[in-house]
mmCIF file of C-alpha atoms in Angstrom:
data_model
loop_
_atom_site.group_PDB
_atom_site.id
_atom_site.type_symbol
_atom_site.label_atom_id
_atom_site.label_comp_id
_atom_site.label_asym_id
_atom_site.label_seq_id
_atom_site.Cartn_x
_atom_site.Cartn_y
_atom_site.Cartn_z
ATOM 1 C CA UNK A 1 -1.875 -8.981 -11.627
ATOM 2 C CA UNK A 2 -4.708 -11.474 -12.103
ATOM 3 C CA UNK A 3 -4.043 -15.182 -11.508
ATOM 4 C CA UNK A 4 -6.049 -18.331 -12.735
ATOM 5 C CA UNK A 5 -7.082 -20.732 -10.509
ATOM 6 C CA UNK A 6 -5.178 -22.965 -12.242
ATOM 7 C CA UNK A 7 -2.243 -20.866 -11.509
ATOM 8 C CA UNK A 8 -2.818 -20.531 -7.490
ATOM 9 C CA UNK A 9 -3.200 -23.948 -6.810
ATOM 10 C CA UNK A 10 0.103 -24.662 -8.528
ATOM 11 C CA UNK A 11 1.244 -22.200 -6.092
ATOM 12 C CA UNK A 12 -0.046 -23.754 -2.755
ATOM 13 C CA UNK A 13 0.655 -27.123 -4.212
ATOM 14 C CA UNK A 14 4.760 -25.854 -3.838
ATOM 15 C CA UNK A 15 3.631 -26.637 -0.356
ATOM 16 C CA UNK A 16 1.056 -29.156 -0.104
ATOM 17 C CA UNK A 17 3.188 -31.621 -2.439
ATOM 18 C CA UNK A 18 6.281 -31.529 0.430
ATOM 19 C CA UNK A 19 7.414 -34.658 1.851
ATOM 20 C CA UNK A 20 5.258 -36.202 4.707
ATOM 21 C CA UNK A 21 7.695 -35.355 7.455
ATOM 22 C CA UNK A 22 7.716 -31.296 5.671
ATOM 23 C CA UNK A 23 3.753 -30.959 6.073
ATOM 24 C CA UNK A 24 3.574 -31.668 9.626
ATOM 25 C CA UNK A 25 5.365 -28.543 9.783
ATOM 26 C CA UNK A 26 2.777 -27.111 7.798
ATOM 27 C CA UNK A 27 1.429 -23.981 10.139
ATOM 28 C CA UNK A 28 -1.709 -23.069 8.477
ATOM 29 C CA UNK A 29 -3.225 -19.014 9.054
ATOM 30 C CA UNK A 30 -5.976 -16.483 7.519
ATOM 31 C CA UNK A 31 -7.817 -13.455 7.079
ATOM 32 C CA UNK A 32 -10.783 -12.093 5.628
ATOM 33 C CA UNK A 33 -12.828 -8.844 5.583
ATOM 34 C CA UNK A 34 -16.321 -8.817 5.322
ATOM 35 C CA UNK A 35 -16.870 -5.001 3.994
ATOM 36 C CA UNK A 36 -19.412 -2.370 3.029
ATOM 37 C CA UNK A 37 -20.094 0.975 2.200
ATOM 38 C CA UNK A 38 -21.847 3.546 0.501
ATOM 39 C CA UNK A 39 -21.527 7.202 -0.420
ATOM 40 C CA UNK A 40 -24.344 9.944 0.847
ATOM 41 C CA UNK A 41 -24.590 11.643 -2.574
ATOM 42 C CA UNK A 42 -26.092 10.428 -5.772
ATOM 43 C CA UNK A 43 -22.967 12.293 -7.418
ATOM 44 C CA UNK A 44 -20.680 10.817 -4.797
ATOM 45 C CA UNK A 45 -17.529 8.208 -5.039
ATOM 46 C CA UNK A 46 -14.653 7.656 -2.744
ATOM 47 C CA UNK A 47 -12.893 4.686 -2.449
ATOM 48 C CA UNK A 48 -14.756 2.570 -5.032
ATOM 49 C CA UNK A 49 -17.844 3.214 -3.644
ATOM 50 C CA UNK A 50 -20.842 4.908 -5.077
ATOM 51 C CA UNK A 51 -24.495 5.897 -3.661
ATOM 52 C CA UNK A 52 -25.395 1.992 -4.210
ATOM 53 C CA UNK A 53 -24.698 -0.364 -1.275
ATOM 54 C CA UNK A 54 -21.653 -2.504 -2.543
ATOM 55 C CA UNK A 55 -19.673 -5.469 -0.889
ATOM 56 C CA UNK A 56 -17.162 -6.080 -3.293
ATOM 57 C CA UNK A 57 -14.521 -2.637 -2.914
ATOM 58 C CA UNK A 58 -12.619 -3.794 0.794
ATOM 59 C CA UNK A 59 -14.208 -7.370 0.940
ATOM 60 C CA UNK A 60 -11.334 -10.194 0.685
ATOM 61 C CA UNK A 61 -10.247 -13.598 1.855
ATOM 62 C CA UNK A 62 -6.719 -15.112 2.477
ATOM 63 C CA UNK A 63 -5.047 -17.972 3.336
ATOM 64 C CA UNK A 64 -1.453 -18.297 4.256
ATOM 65 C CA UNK A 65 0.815 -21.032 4.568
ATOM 66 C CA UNK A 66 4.014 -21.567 6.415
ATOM 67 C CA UNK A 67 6.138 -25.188 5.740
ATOM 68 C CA UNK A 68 9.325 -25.329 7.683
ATOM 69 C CA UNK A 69 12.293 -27.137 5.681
ATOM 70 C CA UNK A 70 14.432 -27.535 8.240
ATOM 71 C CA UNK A 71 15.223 -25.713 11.228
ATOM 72 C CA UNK A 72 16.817 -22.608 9.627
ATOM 73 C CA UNK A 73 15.047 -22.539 6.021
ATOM 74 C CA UNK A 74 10.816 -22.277 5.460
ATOM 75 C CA UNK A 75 8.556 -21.370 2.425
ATOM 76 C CA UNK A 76 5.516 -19.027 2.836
ATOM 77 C CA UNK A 77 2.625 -18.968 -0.060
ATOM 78 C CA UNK A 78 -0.246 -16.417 0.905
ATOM 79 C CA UNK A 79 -3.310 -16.679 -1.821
ATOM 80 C CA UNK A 80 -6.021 -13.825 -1.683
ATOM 81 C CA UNK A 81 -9.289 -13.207 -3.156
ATOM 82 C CA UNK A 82 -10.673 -9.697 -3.745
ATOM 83 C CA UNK A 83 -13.883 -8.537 -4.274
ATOM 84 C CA UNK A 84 -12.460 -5.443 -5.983
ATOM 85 C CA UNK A 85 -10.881 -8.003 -8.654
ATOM 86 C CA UNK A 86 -14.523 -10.041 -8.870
ATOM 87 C CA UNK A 87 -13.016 -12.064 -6.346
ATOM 88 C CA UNK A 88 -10.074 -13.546 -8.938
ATOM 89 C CA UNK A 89 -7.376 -15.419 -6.433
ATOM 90 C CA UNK A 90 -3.974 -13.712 -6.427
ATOM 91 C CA UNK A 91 -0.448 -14.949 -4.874
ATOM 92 C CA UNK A 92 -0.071 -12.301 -3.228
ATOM 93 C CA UNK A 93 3.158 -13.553 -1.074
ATOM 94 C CA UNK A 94 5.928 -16.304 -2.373
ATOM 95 C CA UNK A 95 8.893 -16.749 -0.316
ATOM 96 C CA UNK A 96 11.712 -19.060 0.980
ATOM 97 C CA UNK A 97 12.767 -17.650 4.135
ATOM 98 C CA UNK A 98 16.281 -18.529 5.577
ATOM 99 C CA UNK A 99 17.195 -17.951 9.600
ATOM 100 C CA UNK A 100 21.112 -16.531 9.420
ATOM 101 C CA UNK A 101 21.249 -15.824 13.057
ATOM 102 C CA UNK A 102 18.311 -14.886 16.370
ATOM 103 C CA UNK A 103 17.995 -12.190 14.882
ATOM 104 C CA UNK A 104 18.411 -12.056 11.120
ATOM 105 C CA UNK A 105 17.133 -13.269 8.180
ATOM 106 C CA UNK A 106 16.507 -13.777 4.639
ATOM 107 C CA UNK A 107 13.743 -13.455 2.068
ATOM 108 C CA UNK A 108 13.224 -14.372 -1.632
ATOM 109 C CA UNK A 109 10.836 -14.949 -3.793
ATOM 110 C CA UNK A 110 7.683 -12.036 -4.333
ATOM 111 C CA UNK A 111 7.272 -9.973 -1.011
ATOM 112 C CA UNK A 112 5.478 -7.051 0.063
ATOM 113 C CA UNK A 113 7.123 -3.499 -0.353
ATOM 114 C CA UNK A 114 7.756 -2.220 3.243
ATOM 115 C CA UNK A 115 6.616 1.523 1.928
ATOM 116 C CA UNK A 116 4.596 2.251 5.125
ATOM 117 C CA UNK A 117 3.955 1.526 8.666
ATOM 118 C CA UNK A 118 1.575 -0.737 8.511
ATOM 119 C CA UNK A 119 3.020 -2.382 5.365
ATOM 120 C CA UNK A 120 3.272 -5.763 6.549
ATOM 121 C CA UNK A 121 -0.145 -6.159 7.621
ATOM 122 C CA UNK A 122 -1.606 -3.999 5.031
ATOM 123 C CA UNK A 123 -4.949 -6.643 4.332
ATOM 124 C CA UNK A 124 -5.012 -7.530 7.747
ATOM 125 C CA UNK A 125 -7.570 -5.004 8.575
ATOM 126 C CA UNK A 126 -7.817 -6.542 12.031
ATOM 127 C CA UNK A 127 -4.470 -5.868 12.731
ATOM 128 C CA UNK A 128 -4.930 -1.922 13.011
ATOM 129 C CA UNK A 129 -7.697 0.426 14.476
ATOM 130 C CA UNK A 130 -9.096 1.561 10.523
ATOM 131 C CA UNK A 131 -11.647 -0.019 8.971
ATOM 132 C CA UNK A 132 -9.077 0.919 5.413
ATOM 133 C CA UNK A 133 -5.706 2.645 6.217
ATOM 134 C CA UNK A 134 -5.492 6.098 5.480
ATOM 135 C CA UNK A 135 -5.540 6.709 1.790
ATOM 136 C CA UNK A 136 -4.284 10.161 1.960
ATOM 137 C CA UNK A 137 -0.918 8.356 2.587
ATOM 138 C CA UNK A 138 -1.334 4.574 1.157
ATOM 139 C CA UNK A 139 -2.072 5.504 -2.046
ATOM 140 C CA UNK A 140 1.257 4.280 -4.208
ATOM 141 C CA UNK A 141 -0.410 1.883 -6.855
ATOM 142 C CA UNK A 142 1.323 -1.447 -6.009
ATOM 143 C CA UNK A 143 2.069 -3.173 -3.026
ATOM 144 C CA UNK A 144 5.171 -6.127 -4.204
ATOM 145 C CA UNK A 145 8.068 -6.828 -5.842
ATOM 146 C CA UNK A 146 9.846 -9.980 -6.435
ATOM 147 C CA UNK A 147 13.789 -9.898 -4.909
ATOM 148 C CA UNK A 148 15.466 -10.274 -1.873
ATOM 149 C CA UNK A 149 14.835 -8.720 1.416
ATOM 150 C CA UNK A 150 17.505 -8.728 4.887
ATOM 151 C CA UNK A 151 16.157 -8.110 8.127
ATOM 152 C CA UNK A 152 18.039 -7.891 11.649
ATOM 153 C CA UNK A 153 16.880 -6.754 15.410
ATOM 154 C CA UNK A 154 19.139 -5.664 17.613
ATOM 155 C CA UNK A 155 19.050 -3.988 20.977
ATOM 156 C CA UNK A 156 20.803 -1.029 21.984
ATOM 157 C CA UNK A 157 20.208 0.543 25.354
ATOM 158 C CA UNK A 158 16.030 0.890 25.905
ATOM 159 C CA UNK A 159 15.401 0.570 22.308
ATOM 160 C CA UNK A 160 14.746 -2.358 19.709
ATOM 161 C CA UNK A 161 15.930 -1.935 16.575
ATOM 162 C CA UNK A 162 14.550 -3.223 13.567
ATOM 163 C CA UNK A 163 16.389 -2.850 10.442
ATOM 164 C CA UNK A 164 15.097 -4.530 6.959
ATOM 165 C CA UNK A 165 17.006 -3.597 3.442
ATOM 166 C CA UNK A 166 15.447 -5.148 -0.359
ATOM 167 C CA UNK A 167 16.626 -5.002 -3.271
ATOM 168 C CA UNK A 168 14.550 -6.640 -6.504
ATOM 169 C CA UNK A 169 12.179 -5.685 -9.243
ATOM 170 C CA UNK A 170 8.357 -4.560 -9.547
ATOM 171 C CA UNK A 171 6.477 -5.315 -12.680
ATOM 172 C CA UNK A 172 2.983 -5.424 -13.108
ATOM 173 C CA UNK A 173 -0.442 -3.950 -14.220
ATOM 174 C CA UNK A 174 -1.762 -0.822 -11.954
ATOM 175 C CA UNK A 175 -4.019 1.798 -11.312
ATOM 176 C CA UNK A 176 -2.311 4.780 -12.040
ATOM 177 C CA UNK A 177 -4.045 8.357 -13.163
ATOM 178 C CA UNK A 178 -7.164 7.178 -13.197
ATOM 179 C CA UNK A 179 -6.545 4.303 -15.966
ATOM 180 C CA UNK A 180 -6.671 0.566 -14.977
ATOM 181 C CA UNK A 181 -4.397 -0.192 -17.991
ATOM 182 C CA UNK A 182 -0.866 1.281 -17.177
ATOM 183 C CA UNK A 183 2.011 -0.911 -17.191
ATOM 184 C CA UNK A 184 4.631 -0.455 -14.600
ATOM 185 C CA UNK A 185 8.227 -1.520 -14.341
ATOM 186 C CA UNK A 186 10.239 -0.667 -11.626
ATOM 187 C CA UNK A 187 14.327 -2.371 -11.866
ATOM 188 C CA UNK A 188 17.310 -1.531 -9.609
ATOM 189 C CA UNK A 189 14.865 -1.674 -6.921
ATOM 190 C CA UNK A 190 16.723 -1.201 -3.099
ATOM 191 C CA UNK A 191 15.872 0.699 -0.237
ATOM 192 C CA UNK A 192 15.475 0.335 3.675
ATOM 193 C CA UNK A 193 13.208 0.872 6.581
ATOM 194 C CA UNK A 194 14.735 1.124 10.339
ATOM 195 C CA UNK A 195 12.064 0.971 13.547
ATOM 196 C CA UNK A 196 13.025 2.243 16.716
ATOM 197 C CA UNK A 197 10.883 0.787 19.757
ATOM 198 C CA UNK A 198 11.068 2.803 22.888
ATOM 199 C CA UNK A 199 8.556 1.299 25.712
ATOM 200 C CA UNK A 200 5.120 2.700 24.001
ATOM 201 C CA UNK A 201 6.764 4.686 21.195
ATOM 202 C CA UNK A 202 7.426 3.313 17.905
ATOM 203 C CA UNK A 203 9.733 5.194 15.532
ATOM 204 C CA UNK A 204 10.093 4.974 11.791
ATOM 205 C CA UNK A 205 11.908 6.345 8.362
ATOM 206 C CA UNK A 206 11.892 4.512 5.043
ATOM 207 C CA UNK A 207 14.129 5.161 1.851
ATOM 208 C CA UNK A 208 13.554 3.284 -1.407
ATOM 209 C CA UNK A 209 14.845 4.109 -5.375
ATOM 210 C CA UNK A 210 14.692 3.241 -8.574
ATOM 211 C CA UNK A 211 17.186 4.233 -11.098
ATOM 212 C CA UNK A 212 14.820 2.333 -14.029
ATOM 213 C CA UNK A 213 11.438 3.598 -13.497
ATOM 214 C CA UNK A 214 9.325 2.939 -16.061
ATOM 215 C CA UNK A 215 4.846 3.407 -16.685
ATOM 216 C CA UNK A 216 3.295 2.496 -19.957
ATOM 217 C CA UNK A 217 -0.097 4.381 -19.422
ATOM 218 C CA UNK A 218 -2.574 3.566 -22.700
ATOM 219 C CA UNK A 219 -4.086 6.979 -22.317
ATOM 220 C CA UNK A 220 -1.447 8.886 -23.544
ATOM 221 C CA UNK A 221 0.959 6.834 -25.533
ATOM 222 C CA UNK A 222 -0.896 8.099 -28.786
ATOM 223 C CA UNK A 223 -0.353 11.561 -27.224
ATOM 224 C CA UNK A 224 3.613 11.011 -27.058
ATOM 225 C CA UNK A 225 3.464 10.011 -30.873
ATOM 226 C CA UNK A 226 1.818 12.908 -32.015
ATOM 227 C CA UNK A 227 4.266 15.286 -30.053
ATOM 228 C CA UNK A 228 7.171 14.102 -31.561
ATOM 229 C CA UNK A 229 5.571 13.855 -35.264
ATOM 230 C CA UNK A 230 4.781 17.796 -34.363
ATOM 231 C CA UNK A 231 8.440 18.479 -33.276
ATOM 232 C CA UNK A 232 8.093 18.688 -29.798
ATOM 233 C CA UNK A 233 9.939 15.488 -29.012
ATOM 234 C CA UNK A 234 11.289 17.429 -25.508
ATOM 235 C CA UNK A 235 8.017 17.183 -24.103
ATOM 236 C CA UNK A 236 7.094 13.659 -25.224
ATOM 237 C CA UNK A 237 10.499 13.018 -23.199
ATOM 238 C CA UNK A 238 9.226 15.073 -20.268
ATOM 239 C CA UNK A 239 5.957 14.121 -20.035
ATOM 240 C CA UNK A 240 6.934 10.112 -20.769
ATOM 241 C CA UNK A 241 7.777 7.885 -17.746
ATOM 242 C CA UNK A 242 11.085 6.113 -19.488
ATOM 243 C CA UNK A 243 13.878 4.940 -17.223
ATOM 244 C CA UNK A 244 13.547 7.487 -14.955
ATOM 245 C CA UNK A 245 14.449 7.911 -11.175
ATOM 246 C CA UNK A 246 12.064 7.280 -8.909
ATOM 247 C CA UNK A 247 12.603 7.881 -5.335
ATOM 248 C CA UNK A 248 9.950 6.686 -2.043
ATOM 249 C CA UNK A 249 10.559 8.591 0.882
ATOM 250 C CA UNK A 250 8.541 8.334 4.573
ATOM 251 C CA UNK A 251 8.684 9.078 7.989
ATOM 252 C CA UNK A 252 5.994 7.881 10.884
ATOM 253 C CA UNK A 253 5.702 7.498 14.782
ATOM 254 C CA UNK A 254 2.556 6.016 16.863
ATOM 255 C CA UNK A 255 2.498 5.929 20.764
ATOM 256 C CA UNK A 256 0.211 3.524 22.017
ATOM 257 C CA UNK A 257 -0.241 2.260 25.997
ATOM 258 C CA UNK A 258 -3.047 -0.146 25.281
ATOM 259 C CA UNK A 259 -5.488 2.366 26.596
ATOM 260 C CA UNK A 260 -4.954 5.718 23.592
ATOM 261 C CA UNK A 261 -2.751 6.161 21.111
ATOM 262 C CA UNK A 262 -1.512 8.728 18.657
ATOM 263 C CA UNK A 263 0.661 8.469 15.502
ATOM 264 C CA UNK A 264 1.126 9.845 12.005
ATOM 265 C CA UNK A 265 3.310 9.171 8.794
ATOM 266 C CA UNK A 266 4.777 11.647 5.911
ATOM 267 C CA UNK A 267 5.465 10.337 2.710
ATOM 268 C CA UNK A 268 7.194 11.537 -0.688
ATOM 269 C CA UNK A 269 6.983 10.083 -4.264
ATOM 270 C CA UNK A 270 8.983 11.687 -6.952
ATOM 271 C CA UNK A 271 9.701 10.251 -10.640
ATOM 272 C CA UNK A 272 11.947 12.834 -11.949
ATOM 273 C CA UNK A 273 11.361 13.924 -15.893
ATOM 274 C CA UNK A 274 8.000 12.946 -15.956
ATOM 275 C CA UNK A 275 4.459 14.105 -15.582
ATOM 276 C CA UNK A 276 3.725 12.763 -12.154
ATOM 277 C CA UNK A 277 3.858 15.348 -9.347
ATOM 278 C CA UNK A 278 5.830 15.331 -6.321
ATOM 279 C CA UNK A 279 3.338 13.287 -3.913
ATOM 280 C CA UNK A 280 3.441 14.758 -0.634
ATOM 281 C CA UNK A 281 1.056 12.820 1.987
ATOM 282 C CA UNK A 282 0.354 12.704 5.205
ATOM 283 C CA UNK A 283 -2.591 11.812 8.295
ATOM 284 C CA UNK A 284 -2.532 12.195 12.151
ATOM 285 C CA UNK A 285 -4.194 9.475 14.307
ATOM 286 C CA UNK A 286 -5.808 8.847 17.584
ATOM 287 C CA UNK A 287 -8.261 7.285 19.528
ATOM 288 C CA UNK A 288 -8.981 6.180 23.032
ATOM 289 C CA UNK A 289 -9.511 2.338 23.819
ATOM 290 C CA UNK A 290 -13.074 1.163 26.702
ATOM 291 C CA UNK A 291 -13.394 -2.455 27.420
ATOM 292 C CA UNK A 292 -14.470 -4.269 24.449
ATOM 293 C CA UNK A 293 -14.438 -1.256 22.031
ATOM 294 C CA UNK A 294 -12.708 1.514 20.993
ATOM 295 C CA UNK A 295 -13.188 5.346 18.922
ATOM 296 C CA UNK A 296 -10.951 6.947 16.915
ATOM 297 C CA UNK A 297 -10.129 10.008 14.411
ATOM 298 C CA UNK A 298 -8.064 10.703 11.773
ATOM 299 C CA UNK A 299 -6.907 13.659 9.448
ATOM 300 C CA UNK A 300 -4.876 13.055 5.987
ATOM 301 C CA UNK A 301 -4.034 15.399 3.277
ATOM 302 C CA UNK A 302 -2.547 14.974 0.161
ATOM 303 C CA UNK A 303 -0.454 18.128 -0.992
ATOM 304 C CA UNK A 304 0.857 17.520 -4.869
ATOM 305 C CA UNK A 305 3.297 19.636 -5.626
ATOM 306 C CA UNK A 306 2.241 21.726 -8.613
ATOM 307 C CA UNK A 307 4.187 20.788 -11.921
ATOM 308 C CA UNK A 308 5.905 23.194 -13.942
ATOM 309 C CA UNK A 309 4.148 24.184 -16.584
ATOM 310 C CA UNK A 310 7.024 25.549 -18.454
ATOM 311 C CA UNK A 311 8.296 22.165 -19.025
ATOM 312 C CA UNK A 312 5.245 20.940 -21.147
ATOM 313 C CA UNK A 313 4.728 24.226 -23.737
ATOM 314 C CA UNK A 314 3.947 22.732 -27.357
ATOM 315 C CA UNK A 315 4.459 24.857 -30.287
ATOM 316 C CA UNK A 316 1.350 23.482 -31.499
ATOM 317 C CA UNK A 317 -2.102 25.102 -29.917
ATOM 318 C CA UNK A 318 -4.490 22.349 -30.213
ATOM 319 C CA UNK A 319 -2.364 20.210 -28.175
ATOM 320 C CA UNK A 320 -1.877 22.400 -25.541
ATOM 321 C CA UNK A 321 -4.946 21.935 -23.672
ATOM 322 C CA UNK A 322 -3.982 17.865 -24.278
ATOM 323 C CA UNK A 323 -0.613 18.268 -23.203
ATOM 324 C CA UNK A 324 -1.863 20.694 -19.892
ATOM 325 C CA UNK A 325 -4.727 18.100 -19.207
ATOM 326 C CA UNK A 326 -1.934 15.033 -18.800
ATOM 327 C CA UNK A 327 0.352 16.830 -16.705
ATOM 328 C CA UNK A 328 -1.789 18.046 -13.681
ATOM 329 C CA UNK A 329 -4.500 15.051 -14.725
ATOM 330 C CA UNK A 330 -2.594 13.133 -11.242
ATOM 331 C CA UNK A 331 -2.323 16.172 -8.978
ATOM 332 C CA UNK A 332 -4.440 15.686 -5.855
ATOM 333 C CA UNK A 333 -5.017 18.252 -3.434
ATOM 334 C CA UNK A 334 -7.339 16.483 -0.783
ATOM 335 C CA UNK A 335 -8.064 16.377 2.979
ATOM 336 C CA UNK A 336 -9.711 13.346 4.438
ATOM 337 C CA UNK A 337 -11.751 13.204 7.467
ATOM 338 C CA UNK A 338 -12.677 10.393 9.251
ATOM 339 C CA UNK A 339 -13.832 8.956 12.668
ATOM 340 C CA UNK A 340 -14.787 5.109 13.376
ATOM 341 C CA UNK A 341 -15.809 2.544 16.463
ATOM 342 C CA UNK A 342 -14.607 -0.635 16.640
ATOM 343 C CA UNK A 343 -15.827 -3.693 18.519
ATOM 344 C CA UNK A 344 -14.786 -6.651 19.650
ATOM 345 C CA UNK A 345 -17.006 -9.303 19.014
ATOM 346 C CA UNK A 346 -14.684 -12.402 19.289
ATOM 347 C CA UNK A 347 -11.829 -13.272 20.218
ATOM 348 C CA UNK A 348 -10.314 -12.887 16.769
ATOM 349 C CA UNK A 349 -13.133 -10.810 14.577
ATOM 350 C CA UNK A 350 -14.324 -7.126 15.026
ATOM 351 C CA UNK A 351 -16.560 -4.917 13.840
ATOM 352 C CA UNK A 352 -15.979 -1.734 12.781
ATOM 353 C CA UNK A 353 -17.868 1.354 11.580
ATOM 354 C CA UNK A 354 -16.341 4.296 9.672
ATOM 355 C CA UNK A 355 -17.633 7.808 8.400
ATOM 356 C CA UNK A 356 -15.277 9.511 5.883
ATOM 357 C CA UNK A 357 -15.303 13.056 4.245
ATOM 358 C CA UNK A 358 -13.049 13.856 1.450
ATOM 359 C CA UNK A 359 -12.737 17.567 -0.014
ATOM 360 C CA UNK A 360 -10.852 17.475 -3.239
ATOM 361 C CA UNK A 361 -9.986 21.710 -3.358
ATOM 362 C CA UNK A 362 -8.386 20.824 -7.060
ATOM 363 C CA UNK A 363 -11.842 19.581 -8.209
ATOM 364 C CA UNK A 364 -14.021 21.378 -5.803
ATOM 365 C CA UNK A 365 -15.862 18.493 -4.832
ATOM 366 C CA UNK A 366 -16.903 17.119 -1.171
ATOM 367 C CA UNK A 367 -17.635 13.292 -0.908
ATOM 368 C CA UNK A 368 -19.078 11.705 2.504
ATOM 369 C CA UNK A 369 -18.331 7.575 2.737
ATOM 370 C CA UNK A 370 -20.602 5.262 5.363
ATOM 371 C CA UNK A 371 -19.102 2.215 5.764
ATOM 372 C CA UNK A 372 -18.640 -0.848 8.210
ATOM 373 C CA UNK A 373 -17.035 -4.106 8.000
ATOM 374 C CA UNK A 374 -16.459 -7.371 9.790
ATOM 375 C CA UNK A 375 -12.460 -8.165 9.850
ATOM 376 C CA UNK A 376 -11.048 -11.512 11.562
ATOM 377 C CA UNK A 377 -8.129 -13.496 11.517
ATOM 378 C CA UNK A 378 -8.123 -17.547 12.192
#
């Protein structure tokens, strides 16, 4: 969702307009990637990229602000600017944030959906060895929700346990099968995400539903009109995203010692009684760490499960193709490729270089990416 500028500095000013004695607790933080990229291929694009040298895909800028209230209770406004969005601030974080115990807490306000790993830190390209993370796996078309979130630690024997349930509501504008205009809404939101943390060895599974899934995609709400003018209402119900259950499933590891590492994730999206395909994704990682720089490789694969075509058959012919075109339009059967080096060149900023090949078997296509970027945190 786009925000005026109007709009975001009403937002920060929730924290620059606290009482004197507030904004000396003020603990100020940001990010920013410097990013680009282009494809090898005059046919190519991957990733928003084309055979033109572009900037404005991965670049962005943040700022992040932390007030504390007292000693238990603090607000936390994060504003963004991305150069996929021409640069347009965004709130992309809103929170109040109270301390129940050591070691749990609670969040309100608009937070990030914990779908993944690496969810947390998800623009903080600094914070992980990628120049982008994997998009064979982060591909689900928003990131936040507004709602409540829990979150405890606990130790039991070797391990650390970390434990965060949310419950709340999604509703925005997204990219979803291809279109830039699709309107989701996502109500009855809960789920959870446990971490297990064994010496080097980080464990984690993730469950989150939906029971009031809902995606208003322009493209084919004429489509569902004409379907149930022509009598074939059934489909139009099938193929229509309406208050449907949608479930968010994922499982990951990654070993690191601070001198290699190795992990991986799985994830599963299903909307049931609709035309989007069971997602299956997934990537393997590693890479081995020198003294002021690092290489790596990855491998992720997206494996759509194929939708039965049984459950969109018109009794009218010239809709068929329509109809056919819709319902494996989102499948994506694609491996991605990809090895990088990263180096240090500050105490806080790195640069990275990445070389990416995607082969899209559905579409028979084979795109090669080039891209480096400059990511820091202050």
């Amino acid at each position: 969702m786009k925000y005026s500028l109007l709009a975001c500095i009403g937002a920060s000013a929730l924290v620059m307009s606290l009482p004197s004695q507030a904004q000396d607790n003020i603990q100020w933080s940001g990010f920013g990637s410097i990013a680009a990229g282009m494809t090898t291929g005059s046919d190519d694009q991957l990733f928003g990229y084309d055979n033109d040298l572009d900037f404005n895909p991965e670049s962005l800028f943040a700022l992040q602000a932390k007030a504390n209230l007292s000693d238990k209770l603090s607000v936390t406004t994060q504003i963004m600017s991305r150069g996929s969005d021409d640069f347009n601030l965004g709130v992309e974080w809103a929170y109040l944030q109270y301390q129940l115990t050591d070691s749990a807490s609670v969040n309100v306000g608009k937070l990030r959906l914990p779908f993944y790993m690496y969810s947390d830190y998800l623009d903080v390209g600094y914070s992980y060895h990628w120049l982008r993370t994997p998009q064979s796996v982060y591909r689900v078309a928003f990131d936040n929700y507004t709602g409540v979130s829990f979150q405890h630690n606990a130790f039991v024997g070797d391990f650390t346990i970390n434990t965060q349930v949310v419950a709340g509501t999604m509703h925005d504008d997204i990219d979803a099968g291809g279109s830039d205009s699709a309107k989701a809404e996502l109500n009855n939101l809960i789920g959870f995400n446990t971490s297990a943390i064994y010496n080097n060895l980080t464990m984690r599974v993730a469950y989150f539903q939906s029971n009031d899934t809902n995606i208003q995609l322009n493209e084919i709400e004429g489509l569902l009109s004409t379907l149930r003018q022509a009598g074939a209402g059934q489909v139009a119900s099938e193929l229509e995203v309406a208050e449907d259950k949608g479930t968010f499933a994922s499982v990951g590891f990654m070993y690191d010692n601070f001198n290699w590492f190795v992990g991986g994730e799985y994830t599963q999206l299903e909307v049931e009684n609709s035309y989007i395909p069971k997602q299956r994704s997934s990537y393997i990682t590693a890479g081995k760490r020198f003294e002021g720089w690092a290489l790596h490789a990855t491998v992720g694969q997206t494996d759509d499960e194929v939708v039965d075509a049984a459950r969109f058959t018109v009794p009218v012919p010239q809709l068929q193709a329509v109809v056919t075109q819709v319902a494996t339009g989102v499948l994506s059967e694609t491996t991605y490729t990809s090895v990088g080096a990263n180096f240090n060149i500050a105490p806080s900023a790195v640069l990275k270089f990445d070389v990416t090949h995607s082969d899209d078997t559905l579409a028979d296509e084979s795109d090669v990416l080039v891209s480096a970027a400059v990511q820091f945190v202050f």
